[in-house]
């Protein structure tokens, strides 16, 4: 059980699965840069949280619901949670893009559900990801594998936060070029990780070899 | 980050800066002089005794990461606004630990100074190539200075204490400034320099250099702040209350490449002449108020130039250099890089 002051944001899990270095830059080094993607995502979340709670046809819809899990050491907010008359609880997370190859979005949603389960003493079998580009919901089942992935990711992020060490980066075009932190991260500079000293001395010698 | 943004310079006495929505508005005697969206700005630097700003603007600048600073009419730094300390404590603790450890400080400071000396040597050699042909005497003096500085760069690599680094650097600086008159060609002969004088500057070139160094300091300080480093805790410059020692450290590698070259261009093209300066009763020489604007324009233009960054191997604007180097320094402190790769101009 984690104490309340050691809870980490659920969003950190998603960052971690996208790139552990990105996660550490945002949450350990505390840097943030906005680009088009992040701005659109922010606006979309604000809209998802907008509006009052409502009830219709036996479903109560709650927006921006704060949740936490002391077992996993997580806290965050659910965009939308539907409480159905039959007792079914359905978390819905809004994403600007489209479904991705990695499981970061699913883990984020599942982590929200695990928090809700702990707080409500309920069982939540699945949730929905709403993708802005497709304009429809994708249903996600919270099977054992996804729950396990959420728990191990939470443990990994806690480890990183405790060490305060930012993992190294390997430049990978598809991932890095879409990342708003590219310029802060400078992944290409890390090609000299163990050779910045050698690089500098070599360059200095070259500079000195130039005759007046 | 990739964008190089402009710094807004306010030199009009009696100006009042206020927040107008997401923009900064400059008011003067009841009139709106200018309105600029904050997101287009990297910094706002005010030069004057009677320039004010609203609290709402201070807060908006702090939040948007726009460095807002106040200077005397002649560019001496007075104050800067900032929000709550940003960045993270792990980085700053590591910065303090390294600053307390002489071998670690020497390793960082030696690279900064090696780059400083190498970049001043480049300025000298460039002048020797461009103008040496016309005057064998000039070519010989510049060649000799370049050789002497090269020897000092070699010594830096073997120094084991900060004091010895400072000694070598001081020695190289006097060689460099002794050669400085040879860098001035076809200029107004009344604009001269004899050695480096700072408090106060005693000749026009020193007055111009001091003003440019103030601008450079402003940029370096902002760059350090924005990546979470403490600009007051330096490796080479000793702690002194109120002194931005790390900003002074970071400046070293850019002095010649950024400030000195702007000064030389302005003087050699006679864009700045003796009529742009006035000499006070004490012999102190200062840049006239109207002339400062011209220097600011030249400075901003220089920052738009593009170069290939030697270490990152990317096209960058010259104005981004302090930011990129501040980040590389942070990367070294965090252990991502085994040394600080200071900026070496080609």
XYZ file of C-alpha atoms in Angstrom:
558
model
C 0.000 0.000 0.000
C 1.297 3.389 -0.977
C 0.739 6.456 1.211
C -1.322 9.230 -0.365
C 1.626 11.525 -0.933
C 3.347 8.944 -3.111
C 0.562 8.464 -5.612
C 1.623 9.012 -9.195
C -0.635 10.353 -11.944
C -2.346 7.697 -14.025
C -1.272 9.588 -17.135
C 2.336 8.704 -16.277
C 1.596 5.050 -17.137
C 0.592 6.045 -20.613
C 3.706 8.191 -21.004
C 5.868 5.325 -19.731
C 4.509 2.838 -22.243
C 4.996 5.329 -25.059
C 8.550 6.035 -23.957
C 10.042 5.680 -20.446
C 12.257 8.673 -21.116
C 9.268 10.832 -22.042
C 7.606 9.780 -18.796
C 10.651 10.770 -16.743
C 11.063 14.072 -18.594
C 7.479 15.022 -17.826
C 7.140 13.704 -14.300
C 10.673 13.626 -12.896
C 12.351 16.464 -14.768
C 9.042 18.327 -14.845
C 9.264 19.700 -18.339
C 6.443 20.160 -20.767
C 6.181 21.467 -24.287
C 2.957 21.729 -26.165
C 2.613 20.881 -29.832
C -0.403 20.519 -32.081
C -1.179 17.000 -30.875
C -0.983 17.788 -27.194
C -2.981 21.005 -27.625
C -5.720 19.151 -29.467
C -5.726 16.458 -26.805
C -5.987 19.052 -24.068
C -8.901 20.798 -25.746
C -10.639 17.485 -26.301
C -10.256 16.477 -22.656
C -11.539 19.838 -21.500
C -14.592 19.263 -23.672
C -15.066 15.715 -22.378
C -15.011 17.070 -18.820
C -17.347 19.924 -19.705
C -20.993 19.872 -18.881
C -22.915 18.756 -15.844
C -23.496 15.199 -14.715
C -26.626 13.815 -16.274
C -28.961 10.871 -16.082
C -30.790 9.335 -18.959
C -32.453 6.007 -19.619
C -31.129 4.459 -16.460
C -27.548 5.648 -16.984
C -25.878 8.231 -14.746
C -22.998 9.996 -16.521
C -20.223 11.538 -14.427
C -17.464 13.720 -15.867
C -13.996 14.440 -14.515
C -14.298 11.940 -11.666
C -11.249 11.899 -9.345
C -10.029 8.384 -8.507
C -7.097 6.738 -6.759
C -5.651 3.364 -5.837
C -3.473 2.940 -2.764
C -2.634 -0.594 -3.833
C -1.108 0.535 -7.130
C -0.130 4.004 -5.928
C -2.093 5.845 -8.590
C -4.376 8.828 -8.768
C -6.092 10.623 -11.594
C -9.316 11.583 -13.196
C -11.731 9.654 -15.382
C -13.036 11.649 -18.357
C -16.443 10.009 -18.206
C -17.844 7.197 -16.080
C -21.244 5.697 -16.808
C -23.096 4.092 -13.925
C -25.735 1.811 -15.412
C -28.912 0.848 -13.606
C -27.930 -2.822 -13.432
C -24.790 -1.932 -11.462
C -22.458 -1.935 -14.462
C -19.702 0.715 -14.272
C -18.221 1.834 -17.579
C -15.242 4.217 -17.738
C -14.752 6.109 -21.013
C -11.488 7.833 -21.953
C -11.298 10.382 -24.771
C -8.326 10.351 -27.151
C -7.736 12.739 -30.008
C -6.157 10.302 -32.497
C -6.878 6.737 -33.404
C -6.186 3.301 -31.899
C -2.452 2.638 -31.624
C -0.209 -0.381 -31.892
C 1.036 -0.007 -28.313
C -1.232 -0.582 -25.335
C -0.698 2.744 -23.575
C -4.292 3.962 -23.959
C -5.726 0.633 -22.820
C -3.470 0.568 -19.766
C -4.485 4.106 -18.831
C -8.166 3.186 -19.039
C -7.646 -0.054 -17.149
C -5.709 1.779 -14.425
C -8.673 4.129 -13.978
C -10.929 1.099 -13.646
C -8.613 -0.503 -11.073
C -8.840 2.707 -9.027
C -12.618 2.716 -9.317
C -12.783 -0.938 -8.296
C -10.708 -0.251 -5.208
C -12.778 2.768 -4.199
C -16.183 1.232 -4.902
C -15.452 -2.368 -3.978
C -16.854 -3.259 -7.383
C -15.721 -5.294 -10.349
C -15.397 -3.525 -13.681
C -15.156 -5.850 -16.636
C -14.463 -3.335 -19.383
C -14.446 0.258 -20.596
C -14.375 2.328 -23.754
C -11.815 4.434 -25.579
C -13.368 7.149 -27.703
C -11.059 8.116 -30.568
C -11.587 11.585 -32.041
C -10.415 10.681 -35.537
C -12.843 7.755 -35.810
C -15.567 9.422 -33.768
C -16.576 6.219 -32.125
C -15.963 4.040 -29.152
C -13.669 1.042 -29.014
C -14.554 -1.434 -26.283
C -11.755 -2.700 -24.113
C -12.024 -5.794 -21.909
C -10.046 -5.648 -18.654
C -8.645 -9.166 -18.822
C -5.960 -10.541 -16.537
C -3.206 -9.692 -18.978
C -4.172 -5.995 -19.189
C -4.616 -5.734 -15.409
C -1.193 -7.295 -14.937
C 0.350 -4.881 -17.440
C -1.205 -1.909 -15.626
C 0.173 -3.149 -12.293
C 3.702 -3.848 -13.563
C 3.784 -0.491 -15.376
C 2.725 1.302 -12.195
C 5.520 -0.476 -10.300
C 8.075 0.458 -12.976
C 7.054 4.130 -12.897
C 7.231 4.144 -9.095
C 10.761 2.764 -9.366
C 11.764 5.474 -11.801
C 10.258 8.233 -9.633
C 12.062 6.891 -6.575
C 15.451 6.837 -8.331
C 14.898 10.203 -9.985
C 16.945 8.978 -12.948
C 15.789 9.679 -16.488
C 16.216 6.637 -18.731
C 18.399 7.108 -21.787
C 16.885 7.519 -25.221
C 17.390 5.833 -28.518
C 16.237 7.940 -31.423
C 13.358 6.255 -33.236
C 11.866 8.428 -35.977
C 8.265 7.311 -35.817
C 7.984 7.769 -32.091
C 10.345 10.688 -31.501
C 9.239 12.957 -34.350
C 5.663 12.981 -33.006
C 6.833 13.779 -29.471
C 6.473 17.367 -28.306
C 9.538 16.937 -26.083
C 11.889 16.078 -28.957
C 13.954 19.240 -28.614
C 14.232 18.967 -24.857
C 15.064 15.290 -25.009
C 17.773 15.685 -27.660
C 17.815 11.923 -28.319
C 20.300 12.309 -31.146
C 22.854 13.890 -28.825
C 22.867 10.644 -26.865
C 24.645 8.886 -29.672
C 27.708 10.336 -27.955
C 26.587 9.155 -24.524
C 29.955 7.667 -23.639
C 31.836 9.768 -26.108
C 31.034 13.424 -25.512
C 34.483 13.891 -23.985
C 36.187 12.239 -26.941
C 34.057 14.233 -29.366
C 34.948 17.505 -27.693
C 38.675 16.817 -27.603
C 38.720 15.717 -31.219
C 36.840 18.808 -32.305
C 39.103 21.041 -30.249
C 42.192 19.497 -31.890
C 40.645 20.107 -35.310
C 39.960 23.716 -34.403
C 43.543 24.202 -33.203
C 45.042 22.601 -36.279
C 43.696 25.436 -38.409
C 46.561 27.752 -39.215
C 46.104 31.522 -39.052
C 11.570 25.105 -28.504
C 12.564 24.704 -32.110
C 11.345 28.149 -32.961
C 13.663 30.951 -32.237
C 11.495 33.676 -30.840
C 12.119 37.350 -30.560
C 13.017 39.367 -27.565
C 11.023 42.551 -27.203
C 13.250 45.441 -26.182
C 11.590 48.407 -24.529
C 13.755 51.516 -24.387
C 11.147 54.272 -24.245
C 11.230 55.971 -20.839
C 7.809 56.342 -19.272
C 6.474 53.151 -20.904
C 4.050 50.982 -19.033
C 3.637 47.338 -20.004
C 0.369 45.628 -19.297
C -1.326 42.369 -20.109
C -4.063 42.599 -22.684
C -5.615 39.191 -23.080
C -2.833 36.937 -24.346
C -0.753 39.905 -25.484
C 1.561 42.445 -23.958
C 0.531 46.017 -24.567
C 2.955 48.915 -24.326
C 1.372 52.153 -23.180
C 3.060 55.524 -23.254
C 1.455 58.805 -22.212
C -2.010 57.406 -22.551
C -1.399 55.889 -25.958
C -0.982 52.278 -27.005
C 2.357 52.029 -28.785
C 2.482 48.324 -29.488
C 0.662 45.081 -28.855
C 2.458 41.733 -29.252
C 1.057 38.253 -28.491
C 3.070 36.737 -25.637
C 3.437 33.417 -27.413
C 5.526 35.198 -30.069
C 8.065 36.279 -27.484
C 10.962 34.605 -25.808
C 11.798 37.537 -23.597
C 11.042 41.147 -22.780
C 13.984 43.311 -21.800
C 13.357 46.827 -20.544
C 16.115 49.424 -20.608
C 15.290 52.521 -18.579
C 14.662 53.885 -15.080
C 11.040 54.718 -15.690
C 9.514 51.628 -17.267
C 6.842 49.714 -15.411
C 4.784 46.596 -15.785
C 1.528 45.326 -14.312
C 1.389 42.388 -11.927
C -0.891 40.584 -14.353
C 1.792 40.816 -17.026
C 4.502 39.615 -14.632
C 2.393 36.571 -13.814
C 1.566 35.866 -17.452
C 5.259 36.084 -18.390
C 6.242 33.761 -15.580
C 3.638 31.248 -16.648
C 4.447 31.442 -20.348
C 8.184 31.203 -19.708
C 8.838 34.658 -21.143
C 11.896 36.154 -19.478
C 11.024 39.676 -18.375
C 13.912 41.760 -17.144
C 14.701 45.328 -16.231
C 17.986 47.068 -16.946
C 19.466 50.532 -16.540
C 19.395 52.651 -19.720
C 22.915 51.380 -20.382
C 22.038 47.749 -20.018
C 23.153 46.929 -16.496
C 20.908 44.214 -15.154
C 18.572 45.342 -12.372
C 15.887 42.717 -11.845
C 13.992 39.946 -13.547
C 10.679 38.386 -12.815
C 10.027 34.720 -12.499
C 7.337 32.476 -11.177
C 7.799 29.730 -8.650
C 11.016 27.785 -9.126
C 10.532 25.456 -12.013
C 12.437 22.412 -13.108
C 13.268 19.654 -10.753
C 15.145 19.406 -7.549
C 17.234 16.380 -8.576
C 18.906 18.386 -11.311
C 19.592 21.380 -9.087
C 20.961 19.180 -6.277
C 23.310 17.540 -8.744
C 24.330 20.983 -9.977
C 25.192 22.021 -6.389
C 27.017 18.737 -5.730
C 29.196 19.169 -8.815
C 29.781 22.839 -8.025
C 31.019 21.803 -4.562
C 33.375 19.233 -6.059
C 36.432 20.880 -7.588
C 37.426 18.110 -10.052
C 33.853 18.018 -11.428
C 33.749 21.799 -11.702
C 37.156 21.864 -13.380
C 36.014 19.330 -15.966
C 33.016 21.467 -16.959
C 34.748 24.844 -16.688
C 37.772 23.641 -18.696
C 35.547 22.752 -21.655
C 33.694 26.057 -21.425
C 36.962 27.969 -21.404
C 38.558 25.842 -24.114
C 35.562 26.697 -26.295
C 35.796 30.356 -25.348
C 39.460 30.531 -26.279
C 39.022 28.477 -29.449
C 36.140 30.706 -30.535
C 38.132 33.900 -29.890
C 40.982 32.363 -31.858
C 38.560 31.732 -34.718
C 37.558 35.415 -34.713
C 41.226 36.391 -34.865
C 42.020 33.967 -37.691
C 39.007 35.052 -39.646
C 40.229 38.641 -39.501
C 43.738 37.517 -40.467
C 42.320 35.747 -43.540
C 40.025 38.622 -44.507
C 42.261 41.602 -43.850
C 45.736 40.239 -43.191
C 46.795 40.425 -46.836
C 46.725 44.208 -46.873
C 48.973 44.599 -43.888
C 51.823 42.198 -43.074
C 52.134 43.855 -39.695
C 48.498 43.109 -38.867
C 48.803 39.548 -40.162
C 51.862 38.954 -38.002
C 50.225 40.364 -34.863
C 47.062 38.327 -35.371
C 49.013 35.167 -36.198
C 51.068 35.552 -33.066
C 47.976 36.102 -30.912
C 46.341 33.001 -32.417
C 49.432 30.932 -31.598
C 49.639 32.252 -28.056
C 45.978 31.467 -27.463
C 46.448 27.963 -28.887
C 49.140 27.349 -26.258
C 46.733 28.514 -23.519
C 44.077 26.090 -24.779
C 46.604 23.272 -24.385
C 47.324 24.392 -20.824
C 43.617 24.337 -19.910
C 43.484 20.587 -20.532
C 46.197 19.972 -17.949
C 44.886 22.327 -15.246
C 43.574 20.631 -12.116
C 42.268 23.585 -10.122
C 39.762 26.324 -10.823
C 42.306 28.962 -9.876
C 44.746 27.743 -12.488
C 41.934 27.738 -15.075
C 41.111 31.321 -14.148
C 44.777 32.278 -14.447
C 45.109 30.772 -17.926
C 41.869 32.379 -19.020
C 42.901 35.827 -17.753
C 46.187 35.473 -19.563
C 44.478 34.492 -22.827
C 41.963 37.340 -22.462
C 44.733 39.928 -22.267
C 46.357 38.443 -25.376
C 43.008 38.577 -27.163
C 42.171 42.156 -26.198
C 45.706 43.294 -26.968
C 45.118 41.984 -30.508
C 41.631 43.496 -30.696
C 42.728 46.790 -32.346
C 43.999 44.676 -35.261
C 40.482 43.351 -35.754
C 39.231 46.863 -36.465
C 39.578 47.894 -40.104
C 38.325 50.847 -42.173
C 36.620 52.169 -39.076
C 36.201 55.570 -37.538
C 39.661 55.984 -35.947
C 38.072 57.650 -32.921
C 36.426 54.307 -32.087
C 39.258 52.461 -30.446
C 40.049 50.061 -27.666
C 42.956 49.693 -25.299
C 42.581 46.529 -23.278
C 39.361 45.456 -21.661
C 37.701 47.847 -19.205
C 34.309 47.180 -17.726
C 33.493 49.198 -14.652
C 33.091 51.580 -16.303
C 34.072 51.060 -19.960
C 36.798 53.566 -20.802
C 36.592 53.566 -24.588
C 33.879 53.158 -27.243
C 34.643 49.525 -28.110
C 34.482 48.511 -24.477
C 31.197 50.390 -24.091
C 29.775 48.521 -27.073
C 31.077 45.142 -25.874
C 29.658 45.679 -22.399
C 26.257 46.428 -23.831
C 26.332 43.316 -26.049
C 27.514 41.134 -23.166
C 24.511 42.311 -21.175
C 22.220 41.127 -23.951
C 24.040 37.802 -24.119
C 23.805 37.408 -20.357
C 20.064 37.986 -20.504
C 19.721 35.182 -23.051
C 21.986 32.772 -21.173
C 20.209 33.361 -17.921
C 16.822 32.745 -19.522
C 18.124 29.584 -21.172
C 19.357 28.188 -17.857
C 16.155 29.078 -16.049
C 14.060 27.417 -18.691
C 15.806 24.082 -18.341
C 15.660 24.124 -14.558
C 19.267 24.991 -13.750
C 20.081 27.547 -11.069
C 21.715 30.479 -12.887
C 23.356 31.621 -9.644
C 25.370 28.483 -8.998
C 28.372 28.438 -11.301
C 31.326 26.132 -11.832
C 33.936 28.668 -12.891
C 32.547 31.889 -11.451
C 32.452 31.914 -7.689
C 29.210 32.353 -5.804
C 28.426 35.931 -4.959
C 24.991 37.066 -3.823
C 23.005 38.345 -6.759
C 25.550 37.244 -9.348
C 24.247 34.859 -12.006
C 27.473 32.850 -11.948
C 26.297 29.969 -14.128
C 24.946 32.415 -16.714
C 28.402 34.018 -16.737
C 29.961 30.556 -17.162
C 27.671 29.709 -20.048
C 28.351 33.060 -21.716
C 32.031 32.347 -22.090
C 31.730 30.090 -25.106
C 29.540 32.654 -26.932
C 31.298 35.943 -26.212
C 33.490 35.979 -29.294
C 31.153 34.146 -31.654
C 28.047 36.187 -30.797
C 28.886 39.496 -29.143
C 32.390 40.340 -30.386
C 31.522 39.570 -33.984
C 28.450 41.816 -33.860
C 30.587 44.593 -32.379
C 33.282 44.177 -35.045
C 30.746 44.212 -37.861
C 29.047 47.356 -36.567
C 32.356 49.177 -36.176
C 34.041 47.954 -39.346
C 31.041 48.871 -41.467
C 30.911 52.229 -39.683
C 27.333 51.574 -38.666
C 28.551 52.683 -35.279
C 30.948 55.634 -35.112
C 32.388 57.895 -32.454
C 29.279 60.085 -32.614
C 27.299 57.188 -31.110
C 29.146 57.471 -27.797
C 29.502 60.077 -25.141
C 32.194 60.397 -22.547
C 31.283 61.279 -18.993
C 33.228 63.510 -16.593
C 34.988 60.496 -15.128
C 36.156 59.240 -18.509
C 33.494 56.553 -18.597
C 32.262 55.976 -22.162
C 28.669 55.093 -22.848
C 26.610 54.251 -25.893
C 24.033 56.949 -26.641
C 20.403 56.092 -26.197
C 19.442 56.371 -29.882
C 22.412 54.266 -30.906
C 21.451 51.408 -28.619
C 18.485 50.695 -30.828
C 20.790 50.059 -33.765
C 22.837 47.627 -31.714
C 19.683 45.832 -30.608
C 18.573 45.442 -34.216
C 21.989 44.050 -35.214
C 21.859 41.674 -32.259
C 18.410 40.376 -33.155
C 19.477 39.909 -36.777
C 22.558 37.978 -35.750
C 20.341 35.642 -33.743
C 18.362 34.778 -36.855
C 21.455 33.450 -38.669
C 21.437 29.715 -39.181
C 24.356 27.433 -38.524
C 24.905 23.721 -38.229
C 25.223 22.786 -34.579
C 28.528 20.928 -34.269
C 27.428 18.422 -31.634
C 23.732 17.979 -32.368
C 24.359 17.964 -36.108
C 21.200 19.971 -36.830
C 20.456 23.311 -38.440
C 19.765 25.799 -35.673
C 19.529 29.550 -35.338
C 22.326 31.317 -33.556
C 19.755 32.605 -31.069
C 18.985 29.039 -29.996
C 22.594 28.303 -29.039
C 22.366 29.342 -25.365
C 19.241 27.189 -24.992
C 20.763 24.155 -26.673
C 23.987 24.402 -24.706
C 22.088 24.871 -21.433
C 20.225 21.640 -22.195
C 23.431 19.826 -23.054
C 24.868 21.009 -19.754
C 21.796 19.661 -17.956
C 22.198 16.387 -19.876
C 25.773 16.135 -18.661
C 24.768 16.875 -15.058
C 22.099 14.204 -15.227
C 24.655 11.686 -16.417
C 23.371 11.323 -19.971
C 26.657 12.626 -21.401
C 30.127 11.871 -20.060
C 31.312 15.451 -20.619
C 29.898 18.860 -21.337
C 30.324 19.458 -25.081
C 30.790 23.239 -25.082
C 30.060 25.122 -28.292
C 32.995 25.166 -30.705
C 32.422 27.418 -33.697
C 33.738 26.330 -37.061
